[in-house]
């Protein structure tokens, strides 16, 4: 494994981000969330703070917590110099609250306000982020985590959120503004940073006591970077993906594409006084980004801990494959791709003309959000969608308003259902997903490599 210092010297990756204290939200006490200037110490102590954009002056924004069945009541106040909006990622939300500019709401102008009011139906780990110029606004820090607690949550000693992101900084330690929106990034992997951050510290240190049980909520908020986190010396139990429960199983590490989340139960079974690195792997490199450090005292005998129990089933409706509408989503374009042209705003353009207008990708031969929906169905219809990545780059496909199952290679329902809102397809890969279109409205579907979305990989579907 490459040492952290060696990695920093070769790829300029570091650590840091700020996670605000949790706040309980109640329907009768709506709060204001202000988007505006912020700063964080993304580089080691002694280096300059980085000027960012954030919610309530922090990056990530405030950690919002509420219980399942409670209403979220937030008024967004736009203190930026450009329009914005908030998307509540992963939540099966009322369509009018989804935060997609031009589809579900108008952009909130500078100085404007917008009231978001909804009751999340599912417990789990979710997040909120800008959905206007997200390739820039998220690259500057406009996101935060939303935790919806189970009515009867698992018994743990601590509940920790770990937010991963990477930033592209210049030599002065500030956002590299000249490359924001660069077509070269959009046509390749997306905007990859040179500084990796975990929870506001240059090097995240989690203190633990032998016999302690922790719930770790992991969220990848990067524009484009795929990364895996491993907790050496421990075998955590995976209990949820993208907010939805999964059958508990031990894992060595968790890979997260942009937008994806994972919940782990980690039992501290090591000896008092020991130290165990947290390792991030990305783009063929590995580095220590943190550690779990044991104090001198034990909390309890770890063998006395109960077996990890599954989270309550969310009760999502299983799709009817026999009566499903079957659709295709063919991804084309990008560097080293075979796309020769696509339709943009009703006009057929060759690839050179598309790139001149900032587009490099297409879904089903269309670049950018089309006028007509990908499909339109009555509420309750099952959908089977074949996703084909006919490009040289990975893509994280995110569906708004719904969770889906990935079918087996034989096209059957999986024996161990794992509901997701974002699925990663590697270059040349094909996957088939299925879900019940049970949430009325106009719903976006796009690549969560944000530069890919901005450069053409976006569509929408309609549930009557």
Short mmCIF file of N, CA and C in Angstrom, two decimals, residues 53 78-84 108-110 132-133 136-137 140:
data_model
loop_
_atom_site.label_atom_id
_atom_site.label_comp_id
_atom_site.label_asym_id
_atom_site.label_seq_id
_atom_site.Cartn_x
_atom_site.Cartn_y
_atom_site.Cartn_z
N UNK A 53 -18.82 27.26 -0.94
CA UNK A 53 -20.23 27.57 -0.74
C UNK A 53 -20.81 26.46 0.12
N UNK A 78 -31.66 31.74 -0.40
CA UNK A 78 -30.54 31.77 -1.34
C UNK A 78 -29.68 33.01 -1.13
N UNK A 79 -28.52 32.80 -0.53
CA UNK A 79 -27.55 33.86 -0.33
C UNK A 79 -26.43 33.84 -1.35
N UNK A 80 -26.63 33.09 -2.43
CA UNK A 80 -25.64 33.03 -3.50
C UNK A 80 -25.88 34.13 -4.51
N UNK A 81 -24.94 34.27 -5.44
CA UNK A 81 -25.10 35.24 -6.53
C UNK A 81 -25.65 34.58 -7.78
N UNK A 82 -26.07 33.30 -7.69
CA UNK A 82 -26.69 32.62 -8.81
C UNK A 82 -27.86 31.79 -8.29
N UNK A 83 -28.83 31.46 -9.14
CA UNK A 83 -30.00 30.69 -8.69
C UNK A 83 -29.60 29.31 -8.19
N UNK A 84 -30.47 28.74 -7.35
CA UNK A 84 -30.19 27.42 -6.79
C UNK A 84 -31.49 26.71 -6.48
N UNK A 108 -34.57 29.14 -7.52
CA UNK A 108 -34.70 30.14 -6.47
C UNK A 108 -33.69 31.24 -6.77
N UNK A 109 -34.13 32.45 -7.07
CA UNK A 109 -33.18 33.51 -7.46
C UNK A 109 -32.36 33.98 -6.27
N UNK A 110 -31.25 34.68 -6.52
CA UNK A 110 -30.49 35.27 -5.41
C UNK A 110 -31.40 36.12 -4.53
N UNK A 132 -29.17 22.79 -9.20
CA UNK A 132 -29.05 23.78 -10.27
C UNK A 132 -27.56 24.06 -10.43
N UNK A 133 -27.07 23.94 -11.67
CA UNK A 133 -25.62 24.04 -11.88
C UNK A 133 -24.88 23.18 -10.85
N UNK A 136 -21.15 22.76 -10.63
CA UNK A 136 -20.37 23.81 -9.96
C UNK A 136 -20.74 23.94 -8.50
N UNK A 137 -22.05 23.99 -8.21
CA UNK A 137 -22.47 24.28 -6.84
C UNK A 137 -22.08 23.16 -5.88
N UNK A 140 -18.39 23.18 -5.16
CA UNK A 140 -18.04 24.23 -4.19
C UNK A 140 -18.54 23.91 -2.77
#
